[in-house]
Coordinates of N, CA and C in Angstrom, one line a residue:
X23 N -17.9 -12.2 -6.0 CA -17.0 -11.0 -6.1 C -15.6 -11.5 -5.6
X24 N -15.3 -12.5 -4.7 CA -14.2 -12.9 -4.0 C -13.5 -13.5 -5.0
X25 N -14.2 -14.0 -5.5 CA -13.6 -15.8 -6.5 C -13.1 -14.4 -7.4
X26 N -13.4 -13.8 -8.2 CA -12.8 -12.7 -9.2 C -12.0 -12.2 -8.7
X27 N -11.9 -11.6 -7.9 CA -11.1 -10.5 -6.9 C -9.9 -11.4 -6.7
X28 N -9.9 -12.8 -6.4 CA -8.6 -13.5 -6.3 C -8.2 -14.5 -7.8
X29 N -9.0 -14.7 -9.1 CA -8.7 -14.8 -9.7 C -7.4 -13.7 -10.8
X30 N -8.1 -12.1 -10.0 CA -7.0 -11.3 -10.8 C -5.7 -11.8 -10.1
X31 N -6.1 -11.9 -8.5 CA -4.4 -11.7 -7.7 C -3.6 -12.6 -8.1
X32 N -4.0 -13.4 -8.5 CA -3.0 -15.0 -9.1 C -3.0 -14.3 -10.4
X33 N -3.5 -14.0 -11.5 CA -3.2 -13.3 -12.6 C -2.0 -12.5 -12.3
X34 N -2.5 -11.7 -11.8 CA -1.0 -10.4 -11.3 C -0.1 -11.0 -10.8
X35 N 0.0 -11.9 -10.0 CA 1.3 -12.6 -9.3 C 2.0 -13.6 -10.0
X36 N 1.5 -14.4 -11.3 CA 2.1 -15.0 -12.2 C 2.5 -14.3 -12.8
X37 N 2.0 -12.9 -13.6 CA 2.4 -12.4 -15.0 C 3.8 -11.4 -13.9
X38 N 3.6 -10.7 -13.0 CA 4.8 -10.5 -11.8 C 6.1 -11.9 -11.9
X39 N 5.7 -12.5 -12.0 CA 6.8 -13.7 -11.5 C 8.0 -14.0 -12.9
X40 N 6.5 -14.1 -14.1 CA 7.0 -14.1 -15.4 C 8.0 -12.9 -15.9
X41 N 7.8 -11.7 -15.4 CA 8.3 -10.3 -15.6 C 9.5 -10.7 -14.6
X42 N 10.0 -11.3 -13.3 CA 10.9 -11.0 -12.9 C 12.2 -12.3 -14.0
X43 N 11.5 -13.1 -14.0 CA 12.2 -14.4 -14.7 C 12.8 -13.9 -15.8
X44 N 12.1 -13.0 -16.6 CA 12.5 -12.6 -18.0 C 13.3 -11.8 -17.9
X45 N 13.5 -10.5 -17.1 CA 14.3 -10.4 -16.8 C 15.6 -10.1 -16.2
X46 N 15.6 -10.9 -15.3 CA 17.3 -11.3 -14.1 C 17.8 -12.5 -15.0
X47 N 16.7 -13.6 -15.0 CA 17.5 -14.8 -14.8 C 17.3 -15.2 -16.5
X48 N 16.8 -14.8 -17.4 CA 16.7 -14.9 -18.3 C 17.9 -15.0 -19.3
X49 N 18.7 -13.5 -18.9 CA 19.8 -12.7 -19.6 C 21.0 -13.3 -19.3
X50 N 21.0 -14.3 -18.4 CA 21.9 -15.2 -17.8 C 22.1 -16.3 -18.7
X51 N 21.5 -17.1 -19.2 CA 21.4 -17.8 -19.7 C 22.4 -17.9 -21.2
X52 N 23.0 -18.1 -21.7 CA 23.5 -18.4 -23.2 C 22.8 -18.8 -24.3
X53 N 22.3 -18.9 -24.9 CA 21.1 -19.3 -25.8 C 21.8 -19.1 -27.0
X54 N 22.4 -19.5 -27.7 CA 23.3 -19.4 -29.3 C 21.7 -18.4 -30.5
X55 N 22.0 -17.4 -30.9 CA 21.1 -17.3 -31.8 C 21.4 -17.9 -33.2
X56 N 20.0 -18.7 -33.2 CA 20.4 -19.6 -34.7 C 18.7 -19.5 -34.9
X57 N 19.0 -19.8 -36.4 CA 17.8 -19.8 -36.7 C 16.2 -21.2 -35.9
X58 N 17.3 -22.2 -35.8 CA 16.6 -23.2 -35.2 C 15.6 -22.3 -34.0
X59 N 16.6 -22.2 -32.8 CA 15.7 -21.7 -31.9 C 15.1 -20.8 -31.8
X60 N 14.8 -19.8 -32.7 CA 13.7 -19.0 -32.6 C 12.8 -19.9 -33.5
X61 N 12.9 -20.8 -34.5 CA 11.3 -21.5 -34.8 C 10.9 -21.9 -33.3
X62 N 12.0 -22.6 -32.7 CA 11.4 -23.2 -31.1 C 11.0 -21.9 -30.2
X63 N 11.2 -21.3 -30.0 CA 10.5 -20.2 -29.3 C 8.9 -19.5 -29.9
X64 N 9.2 -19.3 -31.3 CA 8.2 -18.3 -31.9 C 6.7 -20.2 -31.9
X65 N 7.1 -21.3 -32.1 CA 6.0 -22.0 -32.2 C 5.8 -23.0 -31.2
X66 N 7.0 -23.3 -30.0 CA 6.8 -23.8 -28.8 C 5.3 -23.2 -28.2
X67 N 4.6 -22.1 -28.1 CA 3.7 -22.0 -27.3 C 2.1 -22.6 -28.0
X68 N 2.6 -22.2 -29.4 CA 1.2 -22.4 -30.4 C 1.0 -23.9 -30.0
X69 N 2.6 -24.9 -30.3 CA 2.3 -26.2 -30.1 C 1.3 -26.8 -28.8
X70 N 2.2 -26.0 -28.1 CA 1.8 -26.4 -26.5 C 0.1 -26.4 -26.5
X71 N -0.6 -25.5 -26.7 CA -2.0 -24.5 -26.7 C -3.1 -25.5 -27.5
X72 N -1.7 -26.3 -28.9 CA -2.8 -26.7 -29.4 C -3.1 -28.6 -28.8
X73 N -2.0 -28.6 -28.5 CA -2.3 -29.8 -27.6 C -2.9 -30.2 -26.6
X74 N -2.9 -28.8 -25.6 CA -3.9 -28.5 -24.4 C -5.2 -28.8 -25.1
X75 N -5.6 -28.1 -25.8 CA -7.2 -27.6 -26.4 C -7.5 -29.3 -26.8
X76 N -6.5 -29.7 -28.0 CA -6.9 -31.0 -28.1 C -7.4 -32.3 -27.6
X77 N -6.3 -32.5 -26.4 CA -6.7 -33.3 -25.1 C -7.7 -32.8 -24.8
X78 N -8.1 -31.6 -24.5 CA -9.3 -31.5 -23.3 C -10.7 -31.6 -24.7
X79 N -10.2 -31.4 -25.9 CA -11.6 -32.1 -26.6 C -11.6 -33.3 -26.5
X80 N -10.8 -33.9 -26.8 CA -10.7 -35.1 -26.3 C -10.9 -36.1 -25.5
X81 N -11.1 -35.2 -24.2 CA -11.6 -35.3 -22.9 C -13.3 -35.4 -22.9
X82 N -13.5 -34.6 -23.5 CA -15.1 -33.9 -23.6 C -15.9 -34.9 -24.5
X83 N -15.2 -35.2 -25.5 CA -16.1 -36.0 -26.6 C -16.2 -37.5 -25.5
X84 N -15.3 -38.1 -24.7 CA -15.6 -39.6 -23.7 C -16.4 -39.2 -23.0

């Protein structure tokens, strides 16, 4: 029950951290809207996720 109980509180305190980042320090930033960087935004995460998953198959099949 502990290990859960502190798996939410790190859940809450990152997705908290994420929420303050987005937005104070976020809106600060300059970011040009162009078409480029929203493909980098809208597929930066997919990329990331699928590279994780793949290394760690990767990992699994050695």
């Amino acid at each position: 029950m502990q290990n859960q109980f502190g798996f939410i509180l790190k859940v809450f305190f990152l997705s908290a951290g994420i929420s303050v980042l987005i937005k104070y320090v976020l809106p600060s930033l300059s970011i040009p809207a162009t078409a480029t960087n929203a493909l980098i935004i809208v597929f930066l995460p997919t990329i990331i996720m699928t590279s994780v998953l793949l290394w760690r198959f990767q990992r699994q099949q050695n």
